[in-house]
PDB file of C-alpha atoms in Angstrom:
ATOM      1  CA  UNK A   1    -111.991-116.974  -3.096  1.00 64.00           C
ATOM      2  CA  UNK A   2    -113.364-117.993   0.464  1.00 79.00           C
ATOM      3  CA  UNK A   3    -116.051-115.425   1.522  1.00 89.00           C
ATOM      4  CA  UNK A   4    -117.455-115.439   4.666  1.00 92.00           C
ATOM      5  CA  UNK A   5    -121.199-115.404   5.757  1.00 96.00           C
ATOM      6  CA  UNK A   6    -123.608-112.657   7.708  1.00 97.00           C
ATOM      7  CA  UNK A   7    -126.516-112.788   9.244  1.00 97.00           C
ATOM      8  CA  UNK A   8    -129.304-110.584   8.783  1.00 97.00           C
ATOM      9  CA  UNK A   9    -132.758-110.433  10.726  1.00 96.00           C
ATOM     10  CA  UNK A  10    -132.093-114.303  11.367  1.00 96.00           C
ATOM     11  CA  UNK A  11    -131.353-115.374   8.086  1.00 97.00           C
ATOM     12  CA  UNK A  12    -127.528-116.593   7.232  1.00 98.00           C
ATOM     13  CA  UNK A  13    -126.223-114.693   3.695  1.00 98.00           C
ATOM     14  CA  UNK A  14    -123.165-116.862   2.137  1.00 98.00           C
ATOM     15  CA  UNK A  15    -121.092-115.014  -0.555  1.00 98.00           C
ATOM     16  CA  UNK A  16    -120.639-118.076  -3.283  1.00 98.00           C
ATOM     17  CA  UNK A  17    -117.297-116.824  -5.117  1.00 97.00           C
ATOM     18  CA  UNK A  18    -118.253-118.269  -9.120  1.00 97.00           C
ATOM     19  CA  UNK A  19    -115.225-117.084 -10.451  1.00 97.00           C
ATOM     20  CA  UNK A  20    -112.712-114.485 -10.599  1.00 96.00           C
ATOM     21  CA  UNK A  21    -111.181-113.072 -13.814  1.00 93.00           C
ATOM     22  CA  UNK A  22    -111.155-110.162 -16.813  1.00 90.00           C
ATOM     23  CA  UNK A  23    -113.588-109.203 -19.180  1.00 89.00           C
ATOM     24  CA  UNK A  24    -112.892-111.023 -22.532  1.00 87.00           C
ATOM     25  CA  UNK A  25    -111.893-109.243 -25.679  1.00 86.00           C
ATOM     26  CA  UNK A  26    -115.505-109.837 -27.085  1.00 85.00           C
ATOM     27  CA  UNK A  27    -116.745-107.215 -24.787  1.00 89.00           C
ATOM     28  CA  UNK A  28    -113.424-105.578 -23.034  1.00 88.00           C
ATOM     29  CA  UNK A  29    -113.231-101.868 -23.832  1.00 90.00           C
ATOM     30  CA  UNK A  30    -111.154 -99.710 -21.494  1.00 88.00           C
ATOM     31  CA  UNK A  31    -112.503 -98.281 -18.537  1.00 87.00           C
ATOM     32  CA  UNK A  32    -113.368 -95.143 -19.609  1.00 87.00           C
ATOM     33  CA  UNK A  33    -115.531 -96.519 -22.052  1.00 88.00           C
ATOM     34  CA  UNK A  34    -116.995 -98.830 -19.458  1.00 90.00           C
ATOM     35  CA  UNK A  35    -117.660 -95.887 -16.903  1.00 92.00           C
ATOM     36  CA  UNK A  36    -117.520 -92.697 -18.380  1.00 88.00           C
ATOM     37  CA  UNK A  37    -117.474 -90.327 -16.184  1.00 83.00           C
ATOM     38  CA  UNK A  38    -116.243 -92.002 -13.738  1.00 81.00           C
ATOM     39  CA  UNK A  39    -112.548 -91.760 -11.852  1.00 77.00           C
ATOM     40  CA  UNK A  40    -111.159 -94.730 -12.244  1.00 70.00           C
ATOM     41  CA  UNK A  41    -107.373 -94.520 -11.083  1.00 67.00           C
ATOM     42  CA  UNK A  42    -105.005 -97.268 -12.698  1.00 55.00           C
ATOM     43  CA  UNK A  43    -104.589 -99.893 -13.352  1.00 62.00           C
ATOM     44  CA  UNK A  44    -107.279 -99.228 -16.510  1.00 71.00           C
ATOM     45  CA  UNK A  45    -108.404-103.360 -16.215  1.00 78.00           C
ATOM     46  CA  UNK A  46    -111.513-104.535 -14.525  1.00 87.00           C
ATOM     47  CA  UNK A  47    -110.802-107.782 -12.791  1.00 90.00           C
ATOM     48  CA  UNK A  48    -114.737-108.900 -12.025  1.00 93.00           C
ATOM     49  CA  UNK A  49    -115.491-110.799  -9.313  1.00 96.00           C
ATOM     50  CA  UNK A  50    -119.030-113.345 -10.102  1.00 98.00           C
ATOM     51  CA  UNK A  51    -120.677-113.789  -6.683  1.00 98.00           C
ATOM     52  CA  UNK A  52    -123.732-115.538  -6.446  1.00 98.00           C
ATOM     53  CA  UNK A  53    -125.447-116.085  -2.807  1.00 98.00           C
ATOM     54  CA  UNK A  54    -127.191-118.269  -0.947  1.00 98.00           C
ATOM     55  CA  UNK A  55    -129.626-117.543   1.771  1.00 98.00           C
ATOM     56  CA  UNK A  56    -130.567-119.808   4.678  1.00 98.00           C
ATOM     57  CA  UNK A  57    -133.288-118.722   7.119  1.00 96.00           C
ATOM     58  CA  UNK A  58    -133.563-120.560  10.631  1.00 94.00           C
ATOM     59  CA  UNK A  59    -135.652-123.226   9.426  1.00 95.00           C
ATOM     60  CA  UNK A  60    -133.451-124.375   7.160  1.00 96.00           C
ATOM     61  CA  UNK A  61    -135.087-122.847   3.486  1.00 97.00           C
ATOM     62  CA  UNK A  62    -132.923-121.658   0.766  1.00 98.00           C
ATOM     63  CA  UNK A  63    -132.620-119.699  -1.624  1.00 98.00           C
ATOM     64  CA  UNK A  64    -130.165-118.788  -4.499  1.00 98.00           C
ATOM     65  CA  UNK A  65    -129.572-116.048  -5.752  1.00 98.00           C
ATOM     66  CA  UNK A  66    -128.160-115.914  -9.440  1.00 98.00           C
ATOM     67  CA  UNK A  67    -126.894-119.021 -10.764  1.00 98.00           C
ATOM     68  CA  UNK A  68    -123.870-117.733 -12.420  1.00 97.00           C
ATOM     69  CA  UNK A  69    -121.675-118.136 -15.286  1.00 97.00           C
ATOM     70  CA  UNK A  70    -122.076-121.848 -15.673  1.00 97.00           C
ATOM     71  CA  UNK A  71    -120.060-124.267 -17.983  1.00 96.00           C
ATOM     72  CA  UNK A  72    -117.873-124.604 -20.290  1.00 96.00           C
ATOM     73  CA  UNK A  73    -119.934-124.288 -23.112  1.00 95.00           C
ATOM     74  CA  UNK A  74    -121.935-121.670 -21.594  1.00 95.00           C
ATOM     75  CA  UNK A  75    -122.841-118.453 -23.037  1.00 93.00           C
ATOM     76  CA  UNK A  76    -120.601-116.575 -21.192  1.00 94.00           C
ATOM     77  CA  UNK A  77    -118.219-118.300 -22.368  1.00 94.00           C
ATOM     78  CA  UNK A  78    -117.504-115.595 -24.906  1.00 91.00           C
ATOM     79  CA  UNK A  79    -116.660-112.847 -22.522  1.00 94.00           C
ATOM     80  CA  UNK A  80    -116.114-114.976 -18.877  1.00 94.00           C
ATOM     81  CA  UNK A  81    -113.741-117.162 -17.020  1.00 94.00           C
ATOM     82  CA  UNK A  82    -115.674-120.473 -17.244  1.00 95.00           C
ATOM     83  CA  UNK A  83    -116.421-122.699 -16.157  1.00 96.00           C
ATOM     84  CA  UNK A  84    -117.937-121.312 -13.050  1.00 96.00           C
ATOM     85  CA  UNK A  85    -117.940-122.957  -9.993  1.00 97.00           C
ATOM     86  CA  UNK A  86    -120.985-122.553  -8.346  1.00 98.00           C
ATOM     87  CA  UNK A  87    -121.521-126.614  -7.341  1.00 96.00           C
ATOM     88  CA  UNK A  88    -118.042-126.404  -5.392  1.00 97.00           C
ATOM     89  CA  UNK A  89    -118.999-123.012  -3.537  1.00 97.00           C
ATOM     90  CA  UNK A  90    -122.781-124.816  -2.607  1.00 98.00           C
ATOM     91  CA  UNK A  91    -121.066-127.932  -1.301  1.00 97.00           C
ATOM     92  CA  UNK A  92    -118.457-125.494   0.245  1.00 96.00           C
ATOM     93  CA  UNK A  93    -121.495-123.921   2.758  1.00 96.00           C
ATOM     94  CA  UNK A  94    -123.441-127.486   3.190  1.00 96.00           C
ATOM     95  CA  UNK A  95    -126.243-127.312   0.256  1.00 97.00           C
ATOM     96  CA  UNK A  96    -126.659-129.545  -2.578  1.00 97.00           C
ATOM     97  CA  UNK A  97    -128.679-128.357  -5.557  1.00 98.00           C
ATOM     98  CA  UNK A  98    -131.600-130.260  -4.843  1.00 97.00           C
ATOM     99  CA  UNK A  99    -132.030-128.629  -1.780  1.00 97.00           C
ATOM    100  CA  UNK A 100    -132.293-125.515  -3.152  1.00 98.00           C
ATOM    101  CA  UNK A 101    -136.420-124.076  -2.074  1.00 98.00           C
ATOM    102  CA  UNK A 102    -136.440-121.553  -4.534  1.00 98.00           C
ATOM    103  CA  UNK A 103    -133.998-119.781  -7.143  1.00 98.00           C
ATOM    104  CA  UNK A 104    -133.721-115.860  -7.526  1.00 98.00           C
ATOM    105  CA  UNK A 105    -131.746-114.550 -11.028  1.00 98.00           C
ATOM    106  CA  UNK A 106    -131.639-110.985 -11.119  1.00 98.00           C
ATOM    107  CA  UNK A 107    -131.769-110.365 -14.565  1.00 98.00           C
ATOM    108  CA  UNK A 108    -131.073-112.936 -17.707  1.00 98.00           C
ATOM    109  CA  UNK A 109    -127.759-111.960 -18.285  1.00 98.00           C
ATOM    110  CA  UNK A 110    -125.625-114.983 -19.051  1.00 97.00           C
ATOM    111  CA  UNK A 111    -123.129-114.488 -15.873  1.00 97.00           C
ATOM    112  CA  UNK A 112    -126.113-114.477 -13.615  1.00 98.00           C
ATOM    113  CA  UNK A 113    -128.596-117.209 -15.585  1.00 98.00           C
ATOM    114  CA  UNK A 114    -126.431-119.700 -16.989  1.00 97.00           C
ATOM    115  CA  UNK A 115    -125.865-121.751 -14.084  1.00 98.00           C
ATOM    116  CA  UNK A 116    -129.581-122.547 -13.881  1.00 98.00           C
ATOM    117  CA  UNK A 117    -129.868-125.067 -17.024  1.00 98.00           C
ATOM    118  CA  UNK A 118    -127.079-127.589 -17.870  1.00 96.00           C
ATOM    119  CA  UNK A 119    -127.615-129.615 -21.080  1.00 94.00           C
ATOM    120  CA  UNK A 120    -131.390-128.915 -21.096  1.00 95.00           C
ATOM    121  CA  UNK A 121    -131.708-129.803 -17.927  1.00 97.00           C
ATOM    122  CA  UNK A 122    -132.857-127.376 -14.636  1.00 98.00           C
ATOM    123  CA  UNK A 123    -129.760-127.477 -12.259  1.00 98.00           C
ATOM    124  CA  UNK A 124    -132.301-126.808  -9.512  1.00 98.00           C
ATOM    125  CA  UNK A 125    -134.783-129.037  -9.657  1.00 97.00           C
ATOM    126  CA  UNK A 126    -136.952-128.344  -6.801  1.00 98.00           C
ATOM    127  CA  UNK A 127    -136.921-124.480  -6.744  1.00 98.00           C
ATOM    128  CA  UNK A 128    -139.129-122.241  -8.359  1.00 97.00           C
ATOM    129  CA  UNK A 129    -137.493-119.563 -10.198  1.00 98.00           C
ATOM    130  CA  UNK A 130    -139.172-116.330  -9.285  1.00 98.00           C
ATOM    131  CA  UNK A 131    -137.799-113.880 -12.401  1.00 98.00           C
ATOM    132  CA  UNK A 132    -139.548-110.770 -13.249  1.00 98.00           C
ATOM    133  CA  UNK A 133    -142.390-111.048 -15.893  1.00 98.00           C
ATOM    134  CA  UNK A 134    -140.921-107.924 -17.689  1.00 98.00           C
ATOM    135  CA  UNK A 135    -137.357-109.643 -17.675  1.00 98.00           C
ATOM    136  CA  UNK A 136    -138.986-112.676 -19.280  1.00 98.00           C
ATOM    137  CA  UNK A 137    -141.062-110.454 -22.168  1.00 98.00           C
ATOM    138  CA  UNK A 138    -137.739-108.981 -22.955  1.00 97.00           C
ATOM    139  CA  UNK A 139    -135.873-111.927 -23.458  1.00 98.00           C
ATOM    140  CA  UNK A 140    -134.537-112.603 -26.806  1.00 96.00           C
ATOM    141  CA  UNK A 141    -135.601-116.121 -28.272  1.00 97.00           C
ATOM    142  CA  UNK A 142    -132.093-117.739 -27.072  1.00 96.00           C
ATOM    143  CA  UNK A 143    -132.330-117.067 -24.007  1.00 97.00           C
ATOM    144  CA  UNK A 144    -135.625-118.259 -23.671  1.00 98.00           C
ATOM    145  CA  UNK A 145    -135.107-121.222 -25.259  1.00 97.00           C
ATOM    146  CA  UNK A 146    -131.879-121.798 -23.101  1.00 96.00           C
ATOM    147  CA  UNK A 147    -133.003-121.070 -19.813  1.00 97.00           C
ATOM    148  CA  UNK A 148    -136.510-119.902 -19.414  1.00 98.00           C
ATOM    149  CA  UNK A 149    -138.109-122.713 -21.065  1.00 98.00           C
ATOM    150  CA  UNK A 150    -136.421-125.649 -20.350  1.00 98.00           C
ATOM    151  CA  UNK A 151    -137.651-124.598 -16.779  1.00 98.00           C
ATOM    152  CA  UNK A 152    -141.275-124.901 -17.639  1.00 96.00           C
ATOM    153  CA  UNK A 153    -143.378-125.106 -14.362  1.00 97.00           C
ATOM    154  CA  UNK A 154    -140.638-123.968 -12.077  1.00 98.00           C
ATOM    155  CA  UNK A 155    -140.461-120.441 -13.218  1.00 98.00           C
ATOM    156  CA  UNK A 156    -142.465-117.764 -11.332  1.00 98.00           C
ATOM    157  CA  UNK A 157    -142.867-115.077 -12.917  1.00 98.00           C
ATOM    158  CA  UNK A 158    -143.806-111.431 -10.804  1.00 98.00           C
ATOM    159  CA  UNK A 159    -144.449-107.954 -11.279  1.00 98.00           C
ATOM    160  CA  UNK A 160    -142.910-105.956  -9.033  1.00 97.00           C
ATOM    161  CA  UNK A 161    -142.469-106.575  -5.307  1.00 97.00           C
ATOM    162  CA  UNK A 162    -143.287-110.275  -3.883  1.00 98.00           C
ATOM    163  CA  UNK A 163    -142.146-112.221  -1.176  1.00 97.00           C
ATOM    164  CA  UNK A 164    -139.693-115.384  -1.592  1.00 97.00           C
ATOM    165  CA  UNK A 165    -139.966-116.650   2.086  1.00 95.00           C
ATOM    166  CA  UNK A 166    -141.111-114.865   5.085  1.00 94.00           C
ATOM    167  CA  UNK A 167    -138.434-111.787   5.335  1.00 94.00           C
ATOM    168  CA  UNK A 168    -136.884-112.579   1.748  1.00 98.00           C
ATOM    169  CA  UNK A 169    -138.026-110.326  -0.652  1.00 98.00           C
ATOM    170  CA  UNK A 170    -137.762-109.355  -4.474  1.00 98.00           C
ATOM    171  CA  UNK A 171    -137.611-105.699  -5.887  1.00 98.00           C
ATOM    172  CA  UNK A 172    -138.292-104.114  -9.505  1.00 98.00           C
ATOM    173  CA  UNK A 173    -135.037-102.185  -9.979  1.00 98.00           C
ATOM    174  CA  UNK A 174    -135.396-101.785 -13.930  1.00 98.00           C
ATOM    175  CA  UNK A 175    -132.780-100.235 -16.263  1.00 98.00           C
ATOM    176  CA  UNK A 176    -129.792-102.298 -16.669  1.00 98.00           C
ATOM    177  CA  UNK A 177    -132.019-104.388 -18.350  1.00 98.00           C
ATOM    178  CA  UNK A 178    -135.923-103.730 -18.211  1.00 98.00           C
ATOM    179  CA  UNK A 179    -136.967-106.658 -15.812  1.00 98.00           C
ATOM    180  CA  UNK A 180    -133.772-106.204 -13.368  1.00 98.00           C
ATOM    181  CA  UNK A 181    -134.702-107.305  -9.826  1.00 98.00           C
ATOM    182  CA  UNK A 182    -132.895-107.194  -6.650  1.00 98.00           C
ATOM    183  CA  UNK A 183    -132.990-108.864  -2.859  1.00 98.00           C
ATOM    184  CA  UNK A 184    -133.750-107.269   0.175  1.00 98.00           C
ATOM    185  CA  UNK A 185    -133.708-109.351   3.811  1.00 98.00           C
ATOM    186  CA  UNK A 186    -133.337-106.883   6.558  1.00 97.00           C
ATOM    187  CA  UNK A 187    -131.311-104.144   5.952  1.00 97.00           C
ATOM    188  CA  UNK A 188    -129.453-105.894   3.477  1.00 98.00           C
ATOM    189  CA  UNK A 189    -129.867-105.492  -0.362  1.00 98.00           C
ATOM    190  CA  UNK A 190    -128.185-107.655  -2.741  1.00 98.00           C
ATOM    191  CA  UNK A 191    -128.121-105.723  -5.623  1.00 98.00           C
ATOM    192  CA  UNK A 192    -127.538-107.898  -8.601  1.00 98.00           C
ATOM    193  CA  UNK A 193    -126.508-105.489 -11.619  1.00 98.00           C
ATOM    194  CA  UNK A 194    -127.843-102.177 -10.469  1.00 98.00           C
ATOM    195  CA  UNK A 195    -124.285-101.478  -8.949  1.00 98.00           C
ATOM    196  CA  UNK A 196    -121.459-102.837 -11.090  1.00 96.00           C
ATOM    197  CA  UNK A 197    -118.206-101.381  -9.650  1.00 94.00           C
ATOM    198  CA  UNK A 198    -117.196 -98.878  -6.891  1.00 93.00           C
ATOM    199  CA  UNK A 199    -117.021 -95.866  -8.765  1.00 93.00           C
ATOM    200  CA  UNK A 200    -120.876 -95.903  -9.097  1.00 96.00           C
ATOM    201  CA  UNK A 201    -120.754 -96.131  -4.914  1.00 95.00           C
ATOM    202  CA  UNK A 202    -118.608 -92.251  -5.440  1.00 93.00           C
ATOM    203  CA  UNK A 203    -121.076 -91.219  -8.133  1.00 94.00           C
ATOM    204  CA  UNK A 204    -124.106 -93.513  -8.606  1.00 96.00           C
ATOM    205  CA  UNK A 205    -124.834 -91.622 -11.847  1.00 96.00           C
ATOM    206  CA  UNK A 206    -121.936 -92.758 -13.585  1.00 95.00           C
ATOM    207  CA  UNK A 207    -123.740 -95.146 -16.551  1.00 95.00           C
ATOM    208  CA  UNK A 208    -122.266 -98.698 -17.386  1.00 95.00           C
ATOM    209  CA  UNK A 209    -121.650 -99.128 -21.102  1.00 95.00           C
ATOM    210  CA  UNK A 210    -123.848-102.032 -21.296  1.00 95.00           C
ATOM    211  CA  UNK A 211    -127.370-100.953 -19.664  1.00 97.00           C
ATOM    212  CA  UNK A 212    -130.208-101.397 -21.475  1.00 97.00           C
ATOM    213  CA  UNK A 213    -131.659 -97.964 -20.419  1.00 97.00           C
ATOM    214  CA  UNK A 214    -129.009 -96.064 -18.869  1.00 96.00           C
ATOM    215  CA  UNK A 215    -130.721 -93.041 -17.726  1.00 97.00           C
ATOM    216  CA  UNK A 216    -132.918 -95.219 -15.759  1.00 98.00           C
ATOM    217  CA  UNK A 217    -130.262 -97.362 -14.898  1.00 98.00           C
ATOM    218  CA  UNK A 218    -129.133 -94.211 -12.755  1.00 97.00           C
ATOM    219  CA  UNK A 219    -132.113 -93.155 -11.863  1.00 98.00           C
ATOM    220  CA  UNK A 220    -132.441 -96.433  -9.859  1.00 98.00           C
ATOM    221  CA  UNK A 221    -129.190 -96.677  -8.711  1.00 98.00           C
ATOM    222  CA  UNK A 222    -129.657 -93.498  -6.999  1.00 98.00           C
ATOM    223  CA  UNK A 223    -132.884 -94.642  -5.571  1.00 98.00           C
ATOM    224  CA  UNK A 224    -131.191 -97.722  -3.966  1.00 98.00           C
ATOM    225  CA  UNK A 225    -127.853 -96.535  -2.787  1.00 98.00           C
ATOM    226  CA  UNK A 226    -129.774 -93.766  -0.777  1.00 97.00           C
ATOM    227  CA  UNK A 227    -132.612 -95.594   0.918  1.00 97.00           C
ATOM    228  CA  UNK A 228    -129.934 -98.602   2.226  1.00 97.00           C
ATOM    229  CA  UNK A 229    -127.508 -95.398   3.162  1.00 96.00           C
ATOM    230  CA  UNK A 230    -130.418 -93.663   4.522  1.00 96.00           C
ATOM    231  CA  UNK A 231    -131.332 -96.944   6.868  1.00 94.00           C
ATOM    232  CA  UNK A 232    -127.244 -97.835   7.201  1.00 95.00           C
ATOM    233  CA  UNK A 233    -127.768-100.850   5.437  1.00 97.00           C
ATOM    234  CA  UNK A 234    -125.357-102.784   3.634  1.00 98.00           C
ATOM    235  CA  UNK A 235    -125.538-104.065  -0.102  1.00 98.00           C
ATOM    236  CA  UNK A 236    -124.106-107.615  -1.195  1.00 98.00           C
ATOM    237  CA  UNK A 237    -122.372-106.872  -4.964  1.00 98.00           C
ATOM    238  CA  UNK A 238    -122.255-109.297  -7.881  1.00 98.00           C
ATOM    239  CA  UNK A 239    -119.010-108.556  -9.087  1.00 97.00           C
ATOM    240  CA  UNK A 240    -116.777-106.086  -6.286  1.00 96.00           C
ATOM    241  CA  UNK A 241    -113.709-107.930  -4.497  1.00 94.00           C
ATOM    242  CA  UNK A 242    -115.605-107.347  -1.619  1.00 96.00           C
ATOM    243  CA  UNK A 243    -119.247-109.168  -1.786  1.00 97.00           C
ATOM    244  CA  UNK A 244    -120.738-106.776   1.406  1.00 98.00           C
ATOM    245  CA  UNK A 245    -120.059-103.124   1.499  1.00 97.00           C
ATOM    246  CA  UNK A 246    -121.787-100.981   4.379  1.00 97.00           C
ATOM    247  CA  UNK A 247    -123.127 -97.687   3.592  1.00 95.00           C
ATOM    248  CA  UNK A 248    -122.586 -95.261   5.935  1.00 84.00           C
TER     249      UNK A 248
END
């Protein structure tokens, strides 16, 4: 699906559409279940949208953000529409993966990591990959040996805030998992996990079935949704229709 880009305090956001498609059974449960709390309306399926994005500042730098579902064989492949298709959407907006200064994944969650290692290999070989050192120390051996490692050097590990490029920033937002990070340029916040679907936007304390900590999971959420509301930002989702939604 052809998204198109903003710009925000001079640097150009590009919604990169991954894929498009329904939980799979190995993780489906209905809505209620997936939200409680939540009004959900009909129909009771969640059609997810995987956006990943890249960001281009007026020098030319990049950086990605999430490096989606990945191939065929990926680990999502148990619950996703694979294979992604994160090397069309890149070619789509004019970047090849080599040009790629510097890689941000959210959180280690296979439809936001997998893209980043391909058959052992690093995708993106000249980025650094700035991941959160308590997303890393949480990782489960598999992961680490499927992603995180087979990185070596390029990973850069912080704690806490830190700058990616001048105006580009990274953000502790813990609770879906314990290391969960988002991006912040201007007023914009892409939010990675922290916001899963729009009924959290009506009621950010509505828990997702599958947070790590879901009490501070919310907690965060809350946080986030009303400092960008409070400066009428705008948030960039991973997995709404929509990638930007203004909050007013």
């Amino acid at each position: 699906m052809l998204h198109q880009s903003i710009t925000v305090a001079g640097v150009e956001v590009f919604p990169l559409c991954d894929a498009v498609g329904p939980m799979g059974d190995a993780i489906r449960r209905p809505m209620s279940q997936m939200f409680p709390g939540g009004r959900h309306g009909e129909p009771d399926e969640w059609i997810m949208h995987f956006h990943c994005y890249l960001l281009r500042d007026a020098s030319g730098r990049t950086v990605l953000v999430d490096t989606g579902i990945g191939p065929r064989d990926s680990p999502a492949a148990s619950w996703a529409p694979v294979p992604g298709a994160l090397d069309a959407e890149l070619a789509r907006v004019g970047t090849a993966p080599g040009e790629v200064d510097a890689v941000v994944i959210t959180h280690l969650h296979s439809d936001h990591a997998s893209g980043a290692v391909v058959a052992g290999s690093p995708v993106f070989g000249n980025a650094r990959h700035v991941l959160q050192r308590a997303e890393i120390d949480a990782a489960d051996e598999a992961v680490l040996d499927r992603v995180v490692r087979p990185l070596g050097e390029r990973v850069h590990a912080v704690d806490g805030g830190a700058e990616v490029l001048p105006g580009v920033r990274v953000l502790l937002t813990p609770g879906h998992t314990p290391g969960h990070q988002v991006v912040q340029v201007g007023d914009l916040v892409l939010t990675g996990d922290v916001v899963l679907h729009p009924v959290q936007l009506e009621d950010p304390r509505v828990p997702y079935l599958y947070d790590a900590d879901p009490e501070l999971a919310a907690a965060t959420r809350v946080e986030l949704l009303d400092r960008v509301r409070a400066e009428g930002g705008t948030i960039g989702t991973a997995h709404f229709a929509e990638p930007f939604t203004r909050l007013v």
